[in-house]
Amino acid sequence: MNLKSALSALLIGVTASVGVAHAQTVALKVETDKPGAKIDRQLFGQFAEHLGRGVYEGVWVGPDSPIPNTRGIRNDVVAALKDLRVPNVRWPGGCFADEYHWRNGIGPLKDRPATLNPNWGGVIEPNTFGTHEFMDFVQQIGAEAYISVNVGSGTPHEAADWFEYMTTAQPTALAKQRAANGHPEPYGISFMGIGNESWGCGGSMTPEEYAAQLRIYARYTRNYNADHPTLKIAVGPDSANTGYTEAVMKAWKERNWSWDIDGLSLHYYTVGAGWPPKFAATGFGEQEYATLINYTLRMNELLATHGAIMDKYDPEKKIALVVDEWGAWLAPTPGSKEGFLEQQNSVRDAIIAALNINIFARHADRVRMANIAQMVNVLQAMILTDQDKLVLTPSYHVFHMYVPFQDATFLPVTFDAGAYANGDIKLPKVDAIAAKGKDGKTWLALTNIDPTAPVQFELTTRAKRAAGKILSAPKIDSVNTFAAPATVAPKSFEARSSGNKIALKLPPHSVAVIALED
Ligand code: AHR
């Protein structure tokens, strides 16, 4: 045996010993001549609630902190989020928004009252991160502001004053107060959420009760900054529940000149069966993996169901369906504080993120905005922090890899890969979307859902080269930690065409985003 054959025998041995299953070949074609809707960049929005260590520690450390910061906002978190091109951040909640009184969060830090955060651990809310700090933060990361006003325990007057305070250029008492607090220029607020989960923590209102509140808040909470329009988003359905969808869309259809909205919110989390969430973030097996992927894919039928109701009242699709809370909600990290909703983030989360984004892209004509819950240290986070340390999660890497899909034009993809089965659960083996990017390139996002076998894509294309990143890891529950921050990290890869075909091999449980180039 010569050296070459000895080496290949060794390689075959290694391959066999790790038990890599045979890669199924999947033919795939991008229909470049059938462009669809724009995949709105706002679909890649984030959510930062005053919850656990999401805002305090995760974003705000205060100007006197030894952690490097700019006016109290951590520099490392800002740098990481800038790379994600975050389009918008939803704040201050969540359930917190319906107990938030904005006046507590303005003026000199030393004068701000300590209040309570009864929803999330009953901790003290120091109010040191308020309107000006939030606006500073979104400006530092280059995002737009999505502010949820308090409908549950506030008043229309309080919400109207907040928007006047933030947006008027006229020398009103509130504008002068804003100037005295350091911001003479009016702010531009792109999105206003009128309440949060008014069917639950936001006041347990019936759909009709909420519709009555909506008319009042949508009328009186005004944006006065003519240079920066504000889109208004109403509370909508909880998962499959259609009561709010019908009632709010009917109210909108029957509206008079005095009020209007631009969006209807939907909340749907990947929880698995039962409440409270009990699926572990790490140390899970293939069955738990398959179960949660299955729950994730329900997003598709939810968007179809609510979209069909919206079509009845709004065939022109003027009102956007805004999925402003989504993601995996798992059992909390053992030992973490109750109510802080801290959880690790694994390769499974990366796949959950990719599949949700793919589903939003397929419904992009109606679904034009979304916010993953939540940005830092809470639920399916982009970033985890511990004191001065920071780690980027697998979900972060998916959002980063998908940046070229922001404002790209959807292109249909044809493929038939068959199913991956686990017990009674049958899932598609792979998922794929494509789009024409603003850079003129054709972009492909491929997910190998199968946790047991690689897949070999055979792409029919005129392109000469495919280049991009693959996110993969040894196990379905591989995570990044402060000690090992790059266990799940994207790797570059490139493939060249042969004839009119390009072959792309994806390992089990992996996500790839690639550009096709001539
Ligand atoms: O994201 C955590 C919580 O989930 C939000 O505060 C609430 O809106 C939802 O129930």
Coordinates of C-alpha atoms and ligand atoms in Angstrom, one line a residue:
M1 CA 0.0 0.0 0.0
N2 CA 1.5 3.4 -1.0
L3 CA 1.2 6.5 1.1
K4 CA -1.8 7.9 -0.8
S5 CA -3.9 4.7 -0.5
A6 CA -2.9 4.4 3.1
L7 CA -4.1 7.9 3.8
S8 CA -7.4 7.3 2.0
A9 CA -7.9 4.1 3.9
L10 CA -7.3 6.0 7.1
L11 CA -9.8 8.7 6.1
I12 CA -12.4 6.1 5.2
G13 CA -11.8 4.5 8.5
V14 CA -12.3 7.8 10.3
T15 CA -15.5 8.5 8.4
A16 CA -16.8 5.1 9.2
S17 CA -15.9 5.2 12.9
V18 CA -17.8 8.5 13.5
G19 CA -20.8 6.8 11.9
V20 CA -21.5 9.6 9.3
A21 CA -24.7 8.6 7.5
H22 CA -24.9 8.6 3.8
A23 CA -25.7 12.1 2.4
Q24 CA -29.0 12.1 0.4
T25 CA -28.8 14.1 -2.8
V26 CA -31.5 16.8 -3.1
A27 CA -32.0 18.6 -6.4
L28 CA -32.7 22.3 -5.9
K29 CA -33.5 25.1 -8.3
V30 CA -34.1 28.8 -7.6
E31 CA -36.8 30.4 -9.8
T32 CA -35.0 33.6 -10.5
D33 CA -37.7 34.7 -13.0
K34 CA -40.5 34.6 -10.5
P35 CA -39.7 37.4 -7.9
G36 CA -42.1 37.6 -5.0
A37 CA -42.5 40.1 -2.2
K38 CA -39.8 42.2 -0.5
I39 CA -38.5 40.5 2.7
D40 CA -38.8 43.6 4.8
R41 CA -35.7 44.2 6.9
Q42 CA -38.0 44.9 9.9
L43 CA -38.5 41.2 10.1
F44 CA -35.1 41.0 11.8
G45 CA -36.2 43.2 14.7
Q46 CA -35.2 42.6 18.4
F47 CA -37.1 42.9 21.7
A48 CA -35.6 44.4 24.9
E49 CA -37.9 44.2 27.8
H50 CA -37.2 45.3 31.4
L51 CA -36.9 41.7 32.4
G52 CA -34.2 39.9 34.3
R53 CA -30.7 40.9 32.9
G54 CA -32.0 41.9 29.5
V55 CA -31.7 45.7 29.9
Y56 CA -29.9 46.1 33.2
E57 CA -26.5 44.4 32.8
G58 CA -27.2 43.3 29.3
V59 CA -27.4 46.8 27.8
W60 CA -27.1 49.3 30.6
V61 CA -24.3 49.2 33.0
G62 CA -24.3 52.9 33.9
P63 CA -21.7 55.6 33.1
D64 CA -19.6 54.8 36.2
S65 CA -19.3 51.1 35.4
P66 CA -15.8 49.6 34.9
I67 CA -17.3 47.8 31.9
P68 CA -16.5 49.9 28.8
N69 CA -19.6 51.9 28.0
T70 CA -20.8 55.0 26.2
R71 CA -23.1 57.1 28.4
G72 CA -23.9 53.9 30.4
I73 CA -24.5 51.6 27.4
R74 CA -22.1 48.7 27.0
N75 CA -19.7 49.1 24.0
D76 CA -19.3 45.3 23.4
V77 CA -23.1 44.8 23.1
V78 CA -23.4 47.8 20.8
A79 CA -20.6 46.6 18.6
A80 CA -22.1 43.1 18.3
L81 CA -25.6 44.4 17.5
K82 CA -24.3 46.9 14.9
D83 CA -22.9 44.0 13.0
L84 CA -26.4 42.4 12.9
R85 CA -27.9 45.6 11.3
V86 CA -30.7 45.4 13.8
P87 CA -33.6 47.3 12.1
N88 CA -35.7 48.0 15.1
V89 CA -35.9 47.3 18.9
R90 CA -39.2 46.9 20.7
W91 CA -39.2 48.4 24.2
P92 CA -40.0 48.6 27.2
G93 CA -42.1 45.4 27.1
G94 CA -43.8 43.0 27.0
C95 CA -45.9 42.7 30.1
F96 CA -43.6 45.4 31.6
A97 CA -44.9 48.0 29.2
D98 CA -48.4 47.8 30.6
E99 CA -47.0 48.8 34.1
Y100 CA -44.5 51.3 32.8
H101 CA -44.9 55.0 33.6
W102 CA -42.6 56.9 31.4
R103 CA -42.2 59.9 33.7
N104 CA -40.3 57.8 36.1
G105 CA -37.6 57.3 33.5
I106 CA -36.6 60.9 32.6
G107 CA -34.6 63.6 34.3
P108 CA -31.4 63.3 36.3
L109 CA -30.5 59.7 37.2
K110 CA -30.2 60.4 40.9
D111 CA -33.7 61.7 41.0
R112 CA -35.4 58.8 39.4
P113 CA -37.7 56.8 41.7
A114 CA -37.2 53.1 42.5
T115 CA -40.3 51.3 41.5
L116 CA -41.3 47.6 41.2
N117 CA -41.3 45.1 38.4
P118 CA -44.0 42.7 39.6
N119 CA -44.1 40.7 36.4
W120 CA -40.5 39.6 36.4
G121 CA -39.2 38.5 39.8
G122 CA -40.7 41.4 41.7
V123 CA -37.3 43.2 41.6
I124 CA -36.7 46.9 42.0
E125 CA -36.9 48.8 38.7
P126 CA -34.4 51.7 39.2
N127 CA -35.7 53.6 36.1
T128 CA -32.1 54.5 35.2
F129 CA -32.8 53.2 31.7
G130 CA -35.6 55.4 30.4
T131 CA -36.7 57.1 27.2
H132 CA -33.4 59.1 26.6
E133 CA -31.2 56.1 27.3
F134 CA -33.3 53.8 25.1
M135 CA -33.2 56.4 22.2
D136 CA -29.4 56.7 22.8
F137 CA -29.1 53.0 22.6
V138 CA -31.0 52.5 19.3
Q139 CA -29.1 55.4 17.8
Q140 CA -25.8 53.8 18.9
I141 CA -26.7 50.5 17.2
G142 CA -28.3 52.2 14.1
A143 CA -31.8 50.8 14.8
E144 CA -35.3 52.3 14.8
A145 CA -37.4 52.7 17.9
Y146 CA -40.5 50.6 18.5
I147 CA -42.2 51.9 21.7
S148 CA -45.1 50.1 23.4
V149 CA -47.4 52.4 25.3
N150 CA -49.2 51.4 28.5
V151 CA -52.8 50.6 27.8
G152 CA -53.2 48.1 30.7
S153 CA -52.6 50.4 33.7
G154 CA -52.0 53.7 32.0
T155 CA -54.3 56.3 30.5
P156 CA -54.6 57.7 27.0
H157 CA -53.5 61.0 28.4
E158 CA -50.2 59.5 29.7
A159 CA -49.5 57.8 26.3
A160 CA -50.4 61.0 24.4
D161 CA -48.0 63.0 26.7
W162 CA -45.2 60.5 26.1
F163 CA -45.5 60.9 22.3
E164 CA -45.7 64.6 22.6
Y165 CA -42.7 64.7 24.9
M166 CA -40.7 62.6 22.4
T167 CA -41.8 64.0 19.0
T168 CA -42.9 67.6 19.0
A169 CA -40.6 70.4 17.8
Q170 CA -43.0 73.1 19.1
P171 CA -42.0 74.8 22.3
T172 CA -44.6 73.0 24.5
A173 CA -44.0 72.4 28.2
L174 CA -43.2 68.8 27.4
A175 CA -40.8 69.7 24.6
K176 CA -39.0 72.1 26.9
Q177 CA -38.8 69.4 29.5
R178 CA -37.2 67.1 26.9
A179 CA -34.8 69.8 25.9
A180 CA -33.9 70.4 29.6
N181 CA -33.2 66.6 29.8
G182 CA -30.7 66.9 27.0
H183 CA -32.5 66.5 23.7
P184 CA -33.8 69.7 22.2
E185 CA -34.5 68.0 18.8
P186 CA -37.6 65.9 18.6
Y187 CA -37.0 62.1 18.4
G188 CA -38.2 60.0 15.5
I189 CA -40.2 57.0 16.6
S190 CA -40.9 54.6 13.8
F191 CA -43.3 52.2 15.6
M192 CA -45.9 52.5 18.3
G193 CA -47.3 49.4 20.0
I194 CA -50.8 50.1 21.4
G195 CA -50.7 47.8 24.4
N196 CA -49.2 44.3 24.8
E197 CA -51.0 41.0 25.1
S198 CA -54.2 42.9 26.2
W199 CA -55.8 39.4 26.2
G200 CA -53.4 38.4 29.0
C201 CA -51.0 40.3 31.1
G202 CA -52.0 43.6 29.4
G203 CA -55.5 43.7 31.1
S204 CA -57.3 40.4 30.2
M205 CA -59.6 42.3 27.9
T206 CA -62.1 40.7 25.6
P207 CA -61.4 41.4 21.9
E208 CA -64.3 44.0 21.9
E209 CA -63.0 45.7 25.1
Y210 CA -59.6 46.0 23.5
A211 CA -61.0 47.3 20.3
A212 CA -62.7 50.1 22.3
Q213 CA -59.4 51.1 23.9
L214 CA -57.6 50.9 20.6
R215 CA -59.9 53.5 19.0
I216 CA -59.1 55.9 21.8
Y217 CA -55.3 55.3 22.0
A218 CA -54.9 55.3 18.2
R219 CA -56.8 58.6 18.0
Y220 CA -55.0 60.5 20.8
T221 CA -51.4 59.1 20.9
R222 CA -50.0 61.3 18.2
N223 CA -46.7 61.6 16.5
Y224 CA -45.8 65.2 16.0
N225 CA -42.6 64.7 14.0
A226 CA -43.7 65.2 10.4
D227 CA -40.2 64.2 9.2
H228 CA -40.4 60.8 10.8
P229 CA -43.7 58.9 10.5
T230 CA -44.9 56.5 13.2
L231 CA -46.6 53.3 12.3
K232 CA -49.2 52.1 14.9
I233 CA -49.4 48.4 15.8
A234 CA -52.5 47.0 17.5
V235 CA -52.5 44.0 19.8
G236 CA -53.5 40.9 17.9
P237 CA -53.8 37.2 18.4
D238 CA -52.2 34.9 20.9
S239 CA -51.0 31.9 18.9
A240 CA -54.0 30.2 17.2
N241 CA -56.6 32.2 18.9
T242 CA -58.5 34.2 16.3
G243 CA -60.8 36.4 18.4
Y244 CA -58.5 39.4 18.4
T245 CA -57.7 39.0 14.7
E246 CA -61.4 39.2 13.8
A247 CA -62.3 41.9 16.3
V248 CA -59.4 44.3 15.5
M249 CA -59.6 43.8 11.8
K250 CA -63.4 44.4 11.9
A251 CA -63.0 47.5 14.0
W252 CA -60.4 48.7 11.5
K253 CA -62.6 48.0 8.5
E254 CA -65.4 50.0 10.1
R255 CA -63.1 52.8 11.3
N256 CA -64.0 56.5 10.6
W257 CA -61.5 59.3 9.8
S258 CA -60.4 59.7 13.4
W259 CA -58.1 56.8 13.9
D260 CA -56.1 54.2 12.0
I261 CA -53.5 51.5 12.5
D262 CA -50.7 50.0 10.3
G263 CA -50.1 46.6 11.9
L264 CA -51.6 43.8 13.9
S265 CA -49.3 41.9 16.3
L266 CA -49.1 38.1 16.7
H267 CA -47.2 36.3 19.6
Y268 CA -46.2 32.7 19.2
Y269 CA -43.4 31.0 21.1
T270 CA -41.8 27.6 20.5
V271 CA -42.6 26.1 23.9
G272 CA -43.6 22.5 23.3
A273 CA -46.6 21.1 25.1
G274 CA -47.7 22.6 28.5
W275 CA -47.0 25.5 30.7
P276 CA -44.6 26.5 32.3
P277 CA -42.0 25.8 29.6
K278 CA -40.2 22.6 30.5
F279 CA -38.0 21.7 27.6
A280 CA -34.4 21.9 28.6
A281 CA -32.1 24.2 26.7
T282 CA -29.2 21.7 26.8
G283 CA -28.8 18.0 27.5
F284 CA -31.8 17.1 25.3
G285 CA -32.1 14.2 22.9
E286 CA -33.3 13.7 19.4
Q287 CA -36.9 13.4 20.4
E288 CA -37.0 16.8 22.2
Y289 CA -35.2 18.2 19.2
A290 CA -37.9 16.9 16.8
T291 CA -40.7 18.0 19.1
L292 CA -39.6 21.6 19.3
I293 CA -38.8 21.9 15.6
N294 CA -42.3 20.5 15.0
Y295 CA -43.8 23.3 17.2
T296 CA -41.7 25.9 15.4
L297 CA -43.1 24.9 12.1
R298 CA -46.6 25.7 13.3
M299 CA -45.8 29.3 12.7
N300 CA -46.5 28.6 9.1
E301 CA -50.1 27.6 9.7
L302 CA -50.6 30.5 12.2
L303 CA -49.5 33.0 9.6
A304 CA -51.8 31.4 7.0
T305 CA -54.8 31.3 9.4
H306 CA -54.5 34.9 10.6
G307 CA -53.5 36.1 7.2
A308 CA -56.7 34.6 5.7
I309 CA -58.8 36.5 8.3
M310 CA -56.9 39.7 7.6
D311 CA -57.4 39.2 3.8
K312 CA -61.2 39.2 4.4
Y313 CA -61.1 42.7 5.9
D314 CA -58.0 44.0 4.1
P315 CA -57.5 42.4 0.7
E316 CA -55.0 45.0 -0.2
K317 CA -52.8 44.0 2.7
K318 CA -52.4 47.5 4.0
I319 CA -52.2 46.2 7.6
A320 CA -49.0 44.3 8.3
L321 CA -49.0 41.1 10.5
V322 CA -46.2 41.9 13.0
V323 CA -44.9 38.8 14.8
D324 CA -43.4 41.0 17.6
E325 CA -42.7 38.1 20.0
W326 CA -41.3 34.8 18.8
G327 CA -38.6 32.3 19.6
A328 CA -37.9 29.3 21.9
W329 CA -39.2 29.7 25.5
L330 CA -37.4 26.9 27.4
A331 CA -37.0 25.8 31.0
P332 CA -34.8 28.4 32.8
T333 CA -31.1 27.8 33.4
P334 CA -30.8 25.9 36.6
G335 CA -29.8 28.3 39.4
S336 CA -30.9 31.4 37.6
K337 CA -33.2 33.8 39.3
E338 CA -36.9 33.1 39.2
G339 CA -38.7 35.2 36.6
F340 CA -35.5 36.2 34.8
L341 CA -36.2 33.8 31.9
E342 CA -32.5 32.9 31.3
Q343 CA -31.8 30.0 29.0
Q344 CA -28.8 28.7 27.0
N345 CA -29.0 28.8 23.3
S346 CA -27.9 25.8 21.2
V347 CA -27.7 24.6 17.6
R348 CA -31.4 23.8 17.9
D349 CA -32.1 27.5 18.6
A350 CA -30.2 28.4 15.4
I351 CA -32.4 26.0 13.4
I352 CA -35.5 27.4 15.1
A353 CA -34.4 30.9 14.2
A354 CA -33.7 30.0 10.5
L355 CA -37.0 28.2 10.1
N356 CA -39.0 31.0 11.5
I357 CA -37.2 33.6 9.3
N358 CA -37.9 31.3 6.3
I359 CA -41.6 31.1 7.2
F360 CA -41.8 34.9 7.6
A361 CA -40.1 35.3 4.2
R362 CA -42.7 33.0 2.5
H363 CA -45.4 35.3 4.0
A364 CA -43.6 38.5 3.3
D365 CA -46.5 40.1 1.5
R366 CA -48.4 40.3 4.8
V367 CA -45.7 39.6 7.5
R368 CA -43.6 42.7 7.3
M369 CA -42.1 43.0 10.8
A370 CA -41.1 40.6 13.6
N371 CA -39.2 40.8 16.9
I372 CA -37.4 37.8 18.4
A373 CA -37.7 37.5 22.1
Q374 CA -35.4 38.7 23.5
M375 CA -32.2 40.4 22.5
V376 CA -29.8 39.9 25.5
N377 CA -29.8 37.4 28.4
V378 CA -33.5 36.6 28.1
L379 CA -35.2 33.7 26.3
Q380 CA -33.8 33.0 22.7
A381 CA -31.1 35.7 23.0
M382 CA -28.6 37.0 20.5
I383 CA -26.1 37.7 23.3
L384 CA -25.3 36.4 26.8
T385 CA -23.3 38.4 29.2
D386 CA -21.7 37.8 32.6
Q387 CA -20.1 40.9 34.2
D388 CA -17.7 42.2 31.5
K389 CA -17.8 39.0 29.4
L390 CA -20.0 38.5 26.4
V391 CA -20.8 35.5 24.2
L392 CA -22.6 35.4 20.8
T393 CA -25.2 32.7 20.6
P394 CA -25.9 30.3 17.7
S395 CA -29.1 32.4 17.1
Y396 CA -26.9 35.5 16.8
H397 CA -24.9 33.8 14.0
V398 CA -28.1 33.0 12.1
F399 CA -29.2 36.6 12.2
H400 CA -25.8 37.7 11.1
M401 CA -25.7 35.2 8.2
Y402 CA -29.1 36.3 7.1
V403 CA -28.2 40.0 6.8
P404 CA -28.2 39.9 3.0
F405 CA -31.9 38.9 3.2
Q406 CA -32.8 42.2 4.7
D407 CA -35.0 44.1 2.1
A408 CA -34.1 41.4 -0.5
T409 CA -36.8 40.2 -3.0
F410 CA -38.1 36.7 -2.3
L411 CA -37.4 34.0 -5.0
P412 CA -39.2 30.7 -5.0
V413 CA -37.1 27.5 -4.6
T414 CA -38.1 24.1 -5.7
F415 CA -36.7 21.0 -4.0
D416 CA -38.0 17.7 -2.6
A417 CA -35.9 16.2 0.1
G418 CA -38.5 14.0 1.8
A419 CA -39.0 13.7 5.5
Y420 CA -37.0 13.1 8.6
A421 CA -39.0 11.1 11.1
N422 CA -38.7 10.6 14.9
G423 CA -41.4 8.4 16.4
D424 CA -44.7 10.0 15.4
I425 CA -43.1 13.2 14.3
K426 CA -42.5 13.7 10.7
L427 CA -40.5 16.8 9.6
P428 CA -39.2 18.0 6.3
K429 CA -35.6 16.9 6.0
V430 CA -34.4 20.3 4.8
D431 CA -35.7 23.8 4.3
A432 CA -34.6 26.4 1.8
I433 CA -35.4 30.0 0.8
A434 CA -33.8 32.3 -1.8
A435 CA -33.8 36.0 -2.5
K436 CA -32.4 38.6 -4.8
G437 CA -30.3 40.8 -2.5
K438 CA -30.0 44.5 -2.6
D439 CA -26.4 43.8 -3.7
G440 CA -27.8 42.2 -6.9
K441 CA -26.7 38.7 -5.8
T442 CA -28.9 35.7 -5.5
W443 CA -28.8 34.4 -1.9
L444 CA -29.7 31.0 -0.7
A445 CA -30.4 30.0 2.9
L446 CA -30.3 26.2 3.4
T447 CA -31.2 24.3 6.6
N448 CA -30.5 20.7 7.2
I449 CA -33.2 19.8 9.8
D450 CA -32.2 16.2 10.0
P451 CA -30.0 15.8 13.1
T452 CA -28.7 12.4 12.0
A453 CA -27.5 12.7 8.4
P454 CA -25.8 15.1 6.1
V455 CA -27.5 16.3 2.9
Q456 CA -26.0 16.9 -0.5
F457 CA -27.7 19.7 -2.4
E458 CA -27.3 19.7 -6.2
L459 CA -28.2 23.1 -7.4
T460 CA -29.0 23.7 -11.0
T461 CA -27.7 27.2 -11.8
R462 CA -25.9 29.4 -14.3
A463 CA -23.7 30.7 -11.5
K464 CA -20.1 29.7 -11.6
R465 CA -19.4 29.8 -7.8
A466 CA -21.3 29.6 -4.5
A467 CA -19.7 31.1 -1.4
G468 CA -20.9 31.7 2.0
K469 CA -21.0 30.4 5.6
I470 CA -22.1 27.2 7.3
L471 CA -23.2 27.1 10.9
S472 CA -22.8 23.6 12.4
A473 CA -21.6 21.9 15.5
P474 CA -20.8 18.5 16.8
K475 CA -24.1 18.0 18.7
I476 CA -27.7 19.2 18.5
D477 CA -27.3 20.7 21.9
S478 CA -23.9 22.3 21.3
V479 CA -23.7 25.8 22.8
N480 CA -21.3 28.6 23.2
T481 CA -20.1 29.4 26.7
F482 CA -17.9 32.1 28.2
A483 CA -15.1 29.4 28.4
A484 CA -15.7 28.1 24.8
P485 CA -17.4 30.9 22.9
A486 CA -16.8 29.5 19.4
T487 CA -18.1 25.9 19.6
V488 CA -21.0 27.0 17.3
A489 CA -19.6 29.5 14.9
P490 CA -20.0 29.9 11.1
K491 CA -17.3 28.7 8.8
S492 CA -16.6 29.9 5.3
F493 CA -17.0 27.6 2.4
E494 CA -17.0 27.8 -1.4
A495 CA -18.0 25.6 -4.3
R496 CA -17.5 25.9 -8.0
S497 CA -19.9 24.8 -10.7
S498 CA -19.5 21.8 -12.9
G499 CA -21.7 21.9 -16.0
N500 CA -24.7 23.9 -14.7
K501 CA -24.6 22.2 -11.3
I502 CA -23.1 23.2 -7.9
A503 CA -22.9 20.6 -5.2
L504 CA -23.2 21.8 -1.6
K505 CA -22.9 19.4 1.3
L506 CA -24.5 20.3 4.6
P507 CA -23.7 18.4 7.8
P508 CA -26.6 17.2 10.1
H509 CA -28.4 20.0 12.0
S510 CA -26.9 22.9 10.2
V511 CA -27.7 26.2 8.5
A512 CA -26.0 27.7 5.5
V513 CA -26.3 31.1 3.8
I514 CA -24.6 31.4 0.4
A515 CA -24.3 33.8 -2.5
L516 CA -24.4 32.6 -6.1
E517 CA -21.8 34.4 -8.2
D518 CA -21.0 34.5 -11.9
Ligands
AHR1 O1 -41.2 37.8 26.4 C1 -41.6 37.5 27.7 C2 -43.1 37.8 27.8 O2 -43.8 37.0 27.0 C3 -43.6 39.2 27.4 O3 -43.4 40.1 28.5 C4 -45.0 39.0 27.2 O4 -45.5 39.9 26.3 C5 -45.1 37.5 26.7 O5 -46.1 36.8 27.4

